[in-house]
C-alpha cells in the first residue's frame, strides 16, 4: 500500500479522476467501482470535466455502485443511486446498460447480492475501485467486525454510520441496514484507492496506515492490497 499526500482536496480529486481517465484510455470497457458520499464529489466533477475536455469515449466503461441504504428509494436525494446519477452518469450521458447499482428496495436483497457478484464475475472483475472511509473505519458498508472475505452482502449498520449518514438526507431518516460490495471484492480488484480529505478524517487515516490489520477497523485491509493506494490531502494526513 502506498500513501500519496496532496496539497488540497482539489488536487486529490483531480489525481483520482486521472486514474479513471488513464484506465479508460487503456481499457475502454473497464470495470470501475466508485463510492458515493462527500469525498468523491470532486473526483466525479473532475472525471466529467476531463472526459469532456479531452473528448474521451467513456461509453464502454462499466460502472458499479459500491453500496446503498436498504429501504431508501433511488429518487431520494440522499441515496447512493441519486449521487451517482446526479454527479456522474447524467453529466457523462452514461447509458443504463453500463450502470450496475444495488436495488435497495428489492424484496430479495440476497438475490441482489448474487446478481451483483455475477455481474462483476461476468465482466472479468473490477479494474479499479475507489472508496471512501467512514468515521468508524468502514469501507462501503463493511462495518467493524465484518468478515474480510465476504463478497456482496446485507449488513446491519453501525451506530456511527446511522448518525453520520443523516448528513446526506434532507430530513431525519431511519437507517438500519446497508447493501454493499464486500472487502473480498476490494481485495480482488486490480487496483484500489482509498480517498479522504479534511482534519476530521486524520485519525481514521492514521489508523488505516499505521495500525495492525484487524477486522474491527475494516479500512486497515488497504495495507494488504497488492496495488492499494491511500490518497489524502494534507489535513487528512496531519497525524500520520
Ligand atoms: C458511500 C460509502 C461510505 C463512504 C464513507 C465516507 O458510498 O461507501 O463508506 O465512503 O462513509 O463518506 P464521506 O465521503 O461522505 O465522508
PDB file of C-alpha atoms and ligand atoms in Angstrom:
ATOM      1  CA  UNK A   1       0.000   0.000   0.000  1.00  0.00           C
ATOM      2  CA  UNK A   2       1.265   3.448  -0.875  1.00  0.00           C
ATOM      3  CA  UNK A   3       0.166   6.752   0.680  1.00  0.00           C
ATOM      4  CA  UNK A   4       0.076   9.860  -1.521  1.00  0.00           C
ATOM      5  CA  UNK A   5      -0.415  13.249   0.090  1.00  0.00           C
ATOM      6  CA  UNK A   6      -1.872  16.105  -1.955  1.00  0.00           C
ATOM      7  CA  UNK A   7      -1.833  19.823  -1.178  1.00  0.00           C
ATOM      8  CA  UNK A   8      -5.594  20.121  -1.069  1.00  0.00           C
ATOM      9  CA  UNK A   9      -8.914  18.458  -1.859  1.00  0.00           C
ATOM     10  CA  UNK A  10      -8.947  19.710  -5.427  1.00  0.00           C
ATOM     11  CA  UNK A  11      -5.510  18.243  -6.214  1.00  0.00           C
ATOM     12  CA  UNK A  12      -6.555  14.952  -4.605  1.00  0.00           C
ATOM     13  CA  UNK A  13      -9.779  14.876  -6.629  1.00  0.00           C
ATOM     14  CA  UNK A  14      -8.049  15.739  -9.882  1.00  0.00           C
ATOM     15  CA  UNK A  15      -5.446  12.990  -9.401  1.00  0.00           C
ATOM     16  CA  UNK A  16      -8.118  10.408  -8.506  1.00  0.00           C
ATOM     17  CA  UNK A  17     -10.082  11.341 -11.626  1.00  0.00           C
ATOM     18  CA  UNK A  18      -6.896  10.923 -13.689  1.00  0.00           C
ATOM     19  CA  UNK A  19      -6.706   7.314 -12.527  1.00  0.00           C
ATOM     20  CA  UNK A  20     -10.133   6.663 -14.049  1.00  0.00           C
ATOM     21  CA  UNK A  21      -9.266   8.543 -17.242  1.00  0.00           C
ATOM     22  CA  UNK A  22      -5.960   6.684 -17.638  1.00  0.00           C
ATOM     23  CA  UNK A  23      -7.715   3.347 -17.171  1.00  0.00           C
ATOM     24  CA  UNK A  24     -10.484   4.129 -19.670  1.00  0.00           C
ATOM     25  CA  UNK A  25      -7.902   5.207 -22.263  1.00  0.00           C
ATOM     26  CA  UNK A  26      -6.036   1.891 -21.836  1.00  0.00           C
ATOM     27  CA  UNK A  27      -9.119  -0.275 -21.460  1.00  0.00           C
ATOM     28  CA  UNK A  28     -12.323   1.331 -22.791  1.00  0.00           C
ATOM     29  CA  UNK A  29     -14.542  -1.439 -21.366  1.00  0.00           C
ATOM     30  CA  UNK A  30     -13.008  -1.236 -17.889  1.00  0.00           C
ATOM     31  CA  UNK A  31     -14.994  -2.055 -14.756  1.00  0.00           C
ATOM     32  CA  UNK A  32     -14.878   0.828 -12.311  1.00  0.00           C
ATOM     33  CA  UNK A  33     -16.425   0.805  -8.842  1.00  0.00           C
ATOM     34  CA  UNK A  34     -16.953   4.055  -7.035  1.00  0.00           C
ATOM     35  CA  UNK A  35     -18.202   5.064  -3.593  1.00  0.00           C
ATOM     36  CA  UNK A  36     -20.731   7.821  -3.124  1.00  0.00           C
ATOM     37  CA  UNK A  37     -20.601  10.331  -0.256  1.00  0.00           C
ATOM     38  CA  UNK A  38     -18.946  13.711   0.119  1.00  0.00           C
ATOM     39  CA  UNK A  39     -15.366  12.664  -0.559  1.00  0.00           C
ATOM     40  CA  UNK A  40     -15.787  11.507  -4.209  1.00  0.00           C
ATOM     41  CA  UNK A  41     -17.769  14.611  -5.245  1.00  0.00           C
ATOM     42  CA  UNK A  42     -14.655  16.386  -6.518  1.00  0.00           C
ATOM     43  CA  UNK A  43     -13.476  13.227  -8.272  1.00  0.00           C
ATOM     44  CA  UNK A  44     -16.792  12.965 -10.145  1.00  0.00           C
ATOM     45  CA  UNK A  45     -16.578  16.617 -11.171  1.00  0.00           C
ATOM     46  CA  UNK A  46     -13.044  16.146 -12.449  1.00  0.00           C
ATOM     47  CA  UNK A  47     -13.920  12.948 -14.333  1.00  0.00           C
ATOM     48  CA  UNK A  48     -16.750  14.787 -16.097  1.00  0.00           C
ATOM     49  CA  UNK A  49     -14.525  17.803 -16.852  1.00  0.00           C
ATOM     50  CA  UNK A  50     -11.681  15.714 -18.227  1.00  0.00           C
ATOM     51  CA  UNK A  51     -13.882  13.428 -20.309  1.00  0.00           C
ATOM     52  CA  UNK A  52     -15.438  16.481 -21.961  1.00  0.00           C
ATOM     53  CA  UNK A  53     -12.201  18.486 -22.356  1.00  0.00           C
ATOM     54  CA  UNK A  54     -10.219  15.540 -23.747  1.00  0.00           C
ATOM     55  CA  UNK A  55     -13.202  14.158 -25.727  1.00  0.00           C
ATOM     56  CA  UNK A  56     -12.731  10.705 -24.196  1.00  0.00           C
ATOM     57  CA  UNK A  57     -15.113   7.938 -25.201  1.00  0.00           C
ATOM     58  CA  UNK A  58     -16.318   6.628 -21.854  1.00  0.00           C
ATOM     59  CA  UNK A  59     -19.389   4.927 -23.317  1.00  0.00           C
ATOM     60  CA  UNK A  60     -17.986   1.382 -22.999  1.00  0.00           C
ATOM     61  CA  UNK A  61     -16.885   1.707 -19.371  1.00  0.00           C
ATOM     62  CA  UNK A  62     -18.904  -0.286 -16.787  1.00  0.00           C
ATOM     63  CA  UNK A  63     -19.804   1.470 -13.544  1.00  0.00           C
ATOM     64  CA  UNK A  64     -20.513  -0.444 -10.344  1.00  0.00           C
ATOM     65  CA  UNK A  65     -22.014   1.294  -7.307  1.00  0.00           C
ATOM     66  CA  UNK A  66     -20.289   0.353  -4.067  1.00  0.00           C
ATOM     67  CA  UNK A  67     -23.316   0.316  -1.798  1.00  0.00           C
ATOM     68  CA  UNK A  68     -26.815   1.545  -0.952  1.00  0.00           C
ATOM     69  CA  UNK A  69     -29.002   2.270   2.067  1.00  0.00           C
ATOM     70  CA  UNK A  70     -31.582  -0.529   2.367  1.00  0.00           C
ATOM     71  CA  UNK A  71     -35.150   0.757   2.049  1.00  0.00           C
ATOM     72  CA  UNK A  72     -34.183   4.141   0.588  1.00  0.00           C
ATOM     73  CA  UNK A  73     -35.676   4.767  -2.877  1.00  0.00           C
ATOM     74  CA  UNK A  74     -33.281   5.772  -5.633  1.00  0.00           C
ATOM     75  CA  UNK A  75     -35.154   9.058  -6.124  1.00  0.00           C
ATOM     76  CA  UNK A  76     -34.273  10.139  -2.579  1.00  0.00           C
ATOM     77  CA  UNK A  77     -31.538  12.804  -2.877  1.00  0.00           C
ATOM     78  CA  UNK A  78     -29.613  11.080  -0.059  1.00  0.00           C
ATOM     79  CA  UNK A  79     -29.431   7.706  -1.827  1.00  0.00           C
ATOM     80  CA  UNK A  80     -26.180   6.480  -3.328  1.00  0.00           C
ATOM     81  CA  UNK A  81     -28.023   5.956  -6.606  1.00  0.00           C
ATOM     82  CA  UNK A  82     -29.054   9.614  -6.711  1.00  0.00           C
ATOM     83  CA  UNK A  83     -25.447  10.620  -6.046  1.00  0.00           C
ATOM     84  CA  UNK A  84     -24.140   8.592  -9.000  1.00  0.00           C
ATOM     85  CA  UNK A  85     -26.813   9.691 -11.442  1.00  0.00           C
ATOM     86  CA  UNK A  86     -26.631  13.331 -10.464  1.00  0.00           C
ATOM     87  CA  UNK A  87     -22.845  13.672 -10.236  1.00  0.00           C
ATOM     88  CA  UNK A  88     -21.540  11.240 -12.813  1.00  0.00           C
ATOM     89  CA  UNK A  89     -23.932   9.349 -15.049  1.00  0.00           C
ATOM     90  CA  UNK A  90     -26.088  12.276 -16.159  1.00  0.00           C
ATOM     91  CA  UNK A  91     -23.188  14.706 -16.756  1.00  0.00           C
ATOM     92  CA  UNK A  92     -21.466  11.989 -18.817  1.00  0.00           C
ATOM     93  CA  UNK A  93     -24.552  10.610 -20.510  1.00  0.00           C
ATOM     94  CA  UNK A  94     -23.758   7.053 -19.400  1.00  0.00           C
ATOM     95  CA  UNK A  95     -26.265   4.585 -20.791  1.00  0.00           C
ATOM     96  CA  UNK A  96     -28.337   2.424 -18.438  1.00  0.00           C
ATOM     97  CA  UNK A  97     -26.788  -0.853 -19.608  1.00  0.00           C
ATOM     98  CA  UNK A  98     -23.380   0.304 -18.339  1.00  0.00           C
ATOM     99  CA  UNK A  99     -24.641   1.113 -14.843  1.00  0.00           C
ATOM    100  CA  UNK A 100     -24.831  -1.536 -12.123  1.00  0.00           C
ATOM    101  CA  UNK A 101     -26.340  -0.431  -8.816  1.00  0.00           C
ATOM    102  CA  UNK A 102     -27.973  -2.339  -5.983  1.00  0.00           C
ATOM    103  CA  UNK A 103     -31.764  -2.138  -5.836  1.00  0.00           C
ATOM    104  CA  UNK A 104     -32.146  -1.477  -2.131  1.00  0.00           C
ATOM    105  CA  UNK A 105     -35.939  -1.708  -2.337  1.00  0.00           C
ATOM    106  CA  UNK A 106     -35.857  -5.261  -3.643  1.00  0.00           C
ATOM    107  CA  UNK A 107     -37.681  -7.835  -1.554  1.00  0.00           C
ATOM    108  CA  UNK A 108     -34.867 -10.254  -2.412  1.00  0.00           C
ATOM    109  CA  UNK A 109     -31.764  -8.459  -1.186  1.00  0.00           C
ATOM    110  CA  UNK A 110     -29.706 -11.646  -1.135  1.00  0.00           C
ATOM    111  CA  UNK A 111     -30.688 -12.121  -4.772  1.00  0.00           C
ATOM    112  CA  UNK A 112     -29.461  -8.560  -5.432  1.00  0.00           C
ATOM    113  CA  UNK A 113     -26.123  -9.506  -3.881  1.00  0.00           C
ATOM    114  CA  UNK A 114     -25.820 -12.639  -6.025  1.00  0.00           C
ATOM    115  CA  UNK A 115     -26.759 -10.634  -9.114  1.00  0.00           C
ATOM    116  CA  UNK A 116     -24.027  -8.079  -8.388  1.00  0.00           C
ATOM    117  CA  UNK A 117     -21.410 -10.781  -7.737  1.00  0.00           C
ATOM    118  CA  UNK A 118     -22.328 -12.445 -11.040  1.00  0.00           C
ATOM    119  CA  UNK A 119     -22.144  -9.186 -12.973  1.00  0.00           C
ATOM    120  CA  UNK A 120     -18.676  -8.482 -11.593  1.00  0.00           C
ATOM    121  CA  UNK A 121     -17.571 -12.023 -12.467  1.00  0.00           C
ATOM    122  CA  UNK A 122     -19.041 -11.902 -15.979  1.00  0.00           C
ATOM    123  CA  UNK A 123     -17.344  -8.563 -16.668  1.00  0.00           C
ATOM    124  CA  UNK A 124     -13.983 -10.073 -15.706  1.00  0.00           C
ATOM    125  CA  UNK A 125     -13.645  -8.436 -12.274  1.00  0.00           C
ATOM    126  CA  UNK A 126     -13.178  -4.883 -11.062  1.00  0.00           C
ATOM    127  CA  UNK A 127     -10.255  -2.995 -12.591  1.00  0.00           C
ATOM    128  CA  UNK A 128     -10.359  -0.013 -10.277  1.00  0.00           C
ATOM    129  CA  UNK A 129     -12.218   0.510  -7.007  1.00  0.00           C
ATOM    130  CA  UNK A 130     -12.302   3.962  -5.429  1.00  0.00           C
ATOM    131  CA  UNK A 131     -13.580   4.038  -1.861  1.00  0.00           C
ATOM    132  CA  UNK A 132     -14.029   6.492   0.989  1.00  0.00           C
ATOM    133  CA  UNK A 133     -13.632   5.856   4.693  1.00  0.00           C
ATOM    134  CA  UNK A 134     -16.201   6.242   7.445  1.00  0.00           C
ATOM    135  CA  UNK A 135     -15.575   7.678  10.910  1.00  0.00           C
ATOM    136  CA  UNK A 136     -15.576   4.102  12.258  1.00  0.00           C
ATOM    137  CA  UNK A 137     -13.157   2.850   9.614  1.00  0.00           C
ATOM    138  CA  UNK A 138     -15.820   1.353   7.368  1.00  0.00           C
ATOM    139  CA  UNK A 139     -15.326   0.951   3.636  1.00  0.00           C
ATOM    140  CA  UNK A 140     -18.585   0.843   1.726  1.00  0.00           C
ATOM    141  CA  UNK A 141     -20.866  -0.567   4.400  1.00  0.00           C
ATOM    142  CA  UNK A 142     -18.281  -3.026   5.632  1.00  0.00           C
ATOM    143  CA  UNK A 143     -18.694  -2.176   9.274  1.00  0.00           C
ATOM    144  CA  UNK A 144     -16.352  -3.025  12.194  1.00  0.00           C
ATOM    145  CA  UNK A 145     -16.272  -6.784  12.767  1.00  0.00           C
ATOM    146  CA  UNK A 146     -17.022  -7.625   9.111  1.00  0.00           C
ATOM    147  CA  UNK A 147     -15.618 -10.804   7.588  1.00  0.00           C
ATOM    148  CA  UNK A 148     -12.848  -9.640   5.229  1.00  0.00           C
ATOM    149  CA  UNK A 149     -13.564 -12.417   2.720  1.00  0.00           C
ATOM    150  CA  UNK A 150     -17.208 -11.505   2.029  1.00  0.00           C
ATOM    151  CA  UNK A 151     -18.472 -10.535  -1.402  1.00  0.00           C
ATOM    152  CA  UNK A 152     -21.757  -8.579  -1.701  1.00  0.00           C
ATOM    153  CA  UNK A 153     -23.887  -8.754   1.432  1.00  0.00           C
ATOM    154  CA  UNK A 154     -26.527  -7.066   3.561  1.00  0.00           C
ATOM    155  CA  UNK A 155     -25.307  -5.710   6.863  1.00  0.00           C
ATOM    156  CA  UNK A 156     -26.746  -4.018   9.968  1.00  0.00           C
ATOM    157  CA  UNK A 157     -25.376  -0.515  10.076  1.00  0.00           C
ATOM    158  CA  UNK A 158     -23.163   0.582  12.953  1.00  0.00           C
ATOM    159  CA  UNK A 159     -24.445   3.409  15.225  1.00  0.00           C
ATOM    160  CA  UNK A 160     -21.791   5.806  13.849  1.00  0.00           C
ATOM    161  CA  UNK A 161     -22.864   5.134  10.258  1.00  0.00           C
ATOM    162  CA  UNK A 162     -26.529   5.762  11.115  1.00  0.00           C
ATOM    163  CA  UNK A 163     -25.695   9.037  12.883  1.00  0.00           C
ATOM    164  CA  UNK A 164     -23.153  10.353  10.355  1.00  0.00           C
ATOM    165  CA  UNK A 165     -25.308   9.138   7.425  1.00  0.00           C
ATOM    166  CA  UNK A 166     -28.045  11.637   8.293  1.00  0.00           C
ATOM    167  CA  UNK A 167     -25.902  14.331   6.617  1.00  0.00           C
ATOM    168  CA  UNK A 168     -26.833  13.068   3.146  1.00  0.00           C
ATOM    169  CA  UNK A 169     -30.581  13.393   3.642  1.00  0.00           C
ATOM    170  CA  UNK A 170     -32.913  16.387   3.516  1.00  0.00           C
ATOM    171  CA  UNK A 171     -34.517  15.419   6.843  1.00  0.00           C
ATOM    172  CA  UNK A 172     -34.062  12.887   9.658  1.00  0.00           C
ATOM    173  CA  UNK A 173     -34.366   9.326   8.348  1.00  0.00           C
ATOM    174  CA  UNK A 174     -34.479   5.875   9.908  1.00  0.00           C
ATOM    175  CA  UNK A 175     -31.492   3.897   8.605  1.00  0.00           C
ATOM    176  CA  UNK A 176     -30.750   0.394   9.783  1.00  0.00           C
ATOM    177  CA  UNK A 177     -29.263  -1.795   7.043  1.00  0.00           C
ATOM    178  CA  UNK A 178     -26.948  -1.412   4.094  1.00  0.00           C
ATOM    179  CA  UNK A 179     -26.269  -3.488   0.986  1.00  0.00           C
ATOM    180  CA  UNK A 180     -22.651  -3.381  -0.059  1.00  0.00           C
ATOM    181  CA  UNK A 181     -19.850  -4.906  -2.039  1.00  0.00           C
ATOM    182  CA  UNK A 182     -17.646  -6.856   0.362  1.00  0.00           C
ATOM    183  CA  UNK A 183     -13.976  -6.470   1.132  1.00  0.00           C
ATOM    184  CA  UNK A 184     -13.448  -9.657  -0.892  1.00  0.00           C
ATOM    185  CA  UNK A 185     -14.319  -7.507  -3.915  1.00  0.00           C
ATOM    186  CA  UNK A 186     -11.900  -4.798  -2.805  1.00  0.00           C
ATOM    187  CA  UNK A 187      -9.085  -7.340  -2.475  1.00  0.00           C
ATOM    188  CA  UNK A 188      -9.938  -8.934  -5.838  1.00  0.00           C
ATOM    189  CA  UNK A 189      -9.897  -5.557  -7.644  1.00  0.00           C
ATOM    190  CA  UNK A 190      -6.818  -4.926  -9.776  1.00  0.00           C
ATOM    191  CA  UNK A 191      -6.269  -1.568  -8.115  1.00  0.00           C
ATOM    192  CA  UNK A 192      -7.804   0.013  -5.002  1.00  0.00           C
ATOM    193  CA  UNK A 193      -7.672   3.658  -3.996  1.00  0.00           C
ATOM    194  CA  UNK A 194      -8.988   4.947  -0.682  1.00  0.00           C
ATOM    195  CA  UNK A 195      -9.569   8.702  -0.700  1.00  0.00           C
ATOM    196  CA  UNK A 196     -10.003  11.011   2.289  1.00  0.00           C
ATOM    197  CA  UNK A 197      -9.811  14.714   2.969  1.00  0.00           C
ATOM    198  CA  UNK A 198     -10.151  17.076   5.890  1.00  0.00           C
ATOM    199  CA  UNK A 199      -8.982  17.141   9.516  1.00  0.00           C
ATOM    200  CA  UNK A 200     -11.989  15.063  10.641  1.00  0.00           C
ATOM    201  CA  UNK A 201     -10.508  12.071   8.765  1.00  0.00           C
ATOM    202  CA  UNK A 202      -6.965  12.438  10.179  1.00  0.00           C
ATOM    203  CA  UNK A 203      -7.436   9.899  12.960  1.00  0.00           C
ATOM    204  CA  UNK A 204      -9.048   7.196  10.820  1.00  0.00           C
ATOM    205  CA  UNK A 205      -6.352   7.666   8.177  1.00  0.00           C
ATOM    206  CA  UNK A 206      -3.637   7.292  10.790  1.00  0.00           C
ATOM    207  CA  UNK A 207      -5.278   4.024  11.973  1.00  0.00           C
ATOM    208  CA  UNK A 208      -5.677   2.787   8.373  1.00  0.00           C
ATOM    209  CA  UNK A 209      -1.999   3.265   7.660  1.00  0.00           C
ATOM    210  CA  UNK A 210      -0.320   2.541  10.992  1.00  0.00           C
ATOM    211  CA  UNK A 211      -2.352   0.038  12.996  1.00  0.00           C
ATOM    212  CA  UNK A 212      -2.056  -3.741  12.720  1.00  0.00           C
ATOM    213  CA  UNK A 213      -4.739  -5.044  10.369  1.00  0.00           C
ATOM    214  CA  UNK A 214      -7.809  -6.125  12.302  1.00  0.00           C
ATOM    215  CA  UNK A 215     -11.423  -6.515  11.191  1.00  0.00           C
ATOM    216  CA  UNK A 216     -12.589  -4.169  13.959  1.00  0.00           C
ATOM    217  CA  UNK A 217     -11.166  -1.448  11.748  1.00  0.00           C
ATOM    218  CA  UNK A 218     -12.052  -2.554   8.188  1.00  0.00           C
ATOM    219  CA  UNK A 219     -10.072   0.129   6.300  1.00  0.00           C
ATOM    220  CA  UNK A 220      -6.838  -1.417   7.583  1.00  0.00           C
ATOM    221  CA  UNK A 221      -7.315  -4.038   4.859  1.00  0.00           C
ATOM    222  CA  UNK A 222      -5.870  -1.469   2.435  1.00  0.00           C
ATOM    223  CA  UNK A 223      -2.443  -2.384   3.828  1.00  0.00           C
ATOM    224  CA  UNK A 224      -2.876  -5.874   2.350  1.00  0.00           C
ATOM    225  CA  UNK A 225      -3.906  -4.831  -1.167  1.00  0.00           C
ATOM    226  CA  UNK A 226      -1.110  -5.596  -3.661  1.00  0.00           C
ATOM    227  CA  UNK A 227      -1.923  -2.450  -5.658  1.00  0.00           C
ATOM    228  CA  UNK A 228      -3.515  -0.355  -2.933  1.00  0.00           C
ATOM    229  CA  UNK A 229      -3.225   3.405  -2.511  1.00  0.00           C
ATOM    230  CA  UNK A 230      -4.370   5.892   0.086  1.00  0.00           C
ATOM    231  CA  UNK A 231      -4.842   9.351  -1.451  1.00  0.00           C
ATOM    232  CA  UNK A 232      -5.215  12.088   1.159  1.00  0.00           C
ATOM    233  CA  UNK A 233      -4.979  15.839   1.418  1.00  0.00           C
ATOM    234  CA  UNK A 234      -2.626  17.467   3.938  1.00  0.00           C
ATOM    235  CA  UNK A 235      -5.361  17.758   6.569  1.00  0.00           C
ATOM    236  CA  UNK A 236      -6.278  14.073   6.477  1.00  0.00           C
ATOM    237  CA  UNK A 237      -2.547  13.252   6.592  1.00  0.00           C
ATOM    238  CA  UNK A 238      -1.884  15.622   9.501  1.00  0.00           C
ATOM    239  CA  UNK A 239      -1.269  12.955  12.158  1.00  0.00           C
ATOM    240  CA  UNK A 240       0.364  10.290  10.038  1.00  0.00           C
TER     241      UNK A 240
HETATM  242  C1  LIG B   1     -20.612   5.604   0.473  1.00  0.00           C
HETATM  243  C2  LIG B   1     -19.707   4.712   1.212  1.00  0.00           C
HETATM  244  C3  LIG B   1     -19.192   5.120   2.557  1.00  0.00           C
HETATM  245  C4  LIG B   1     -18.442   6.442   2.486  1.00  0.00           C
HETATM  246  C5  LIG B   1     -17.861   6.842   3.829  1.00  0.00           C
HETATM  247  C6  LIG B   1     -17.269   8.234   3.793  1.00  0.00           C
HETATM  248  O1  LIG B   1     -20.941   5.008  -0.756  1.00  0.00           O
HETATM  249  O2  LIG B   1     -19.395   3.673   0.750  1.00  0.00           O
HETATM  250  O3  LIG B   1     -18.345   4.122   3.042  1.00  0.00           O
HETATM  251  O4  LIG B   1     -17.414   6.335   1.543  1.00  0.00           O
HETATM  252  O5  LIG B   1     -18.833   6.784   4.821  1.00  0.00           O
HETATM  253  O6  LIG B   1     -18.259   9.157   3.490  1.00  0.00           O
HETATM  254  P1  LIG B   1     -17.912  10.673   3.155  1.00  0.00           P
HETATM  255  O7  LIG B   1     -17.129  10.662   1.915  1.00  0.00           O
HETATM  256  O8  LIG B   1     -19.236  11.352   2.999  1.00  0.00           O
HETATM  257  O9  LIG B   1     -17.119  11.186   4.323  1.00  0.00           O
END
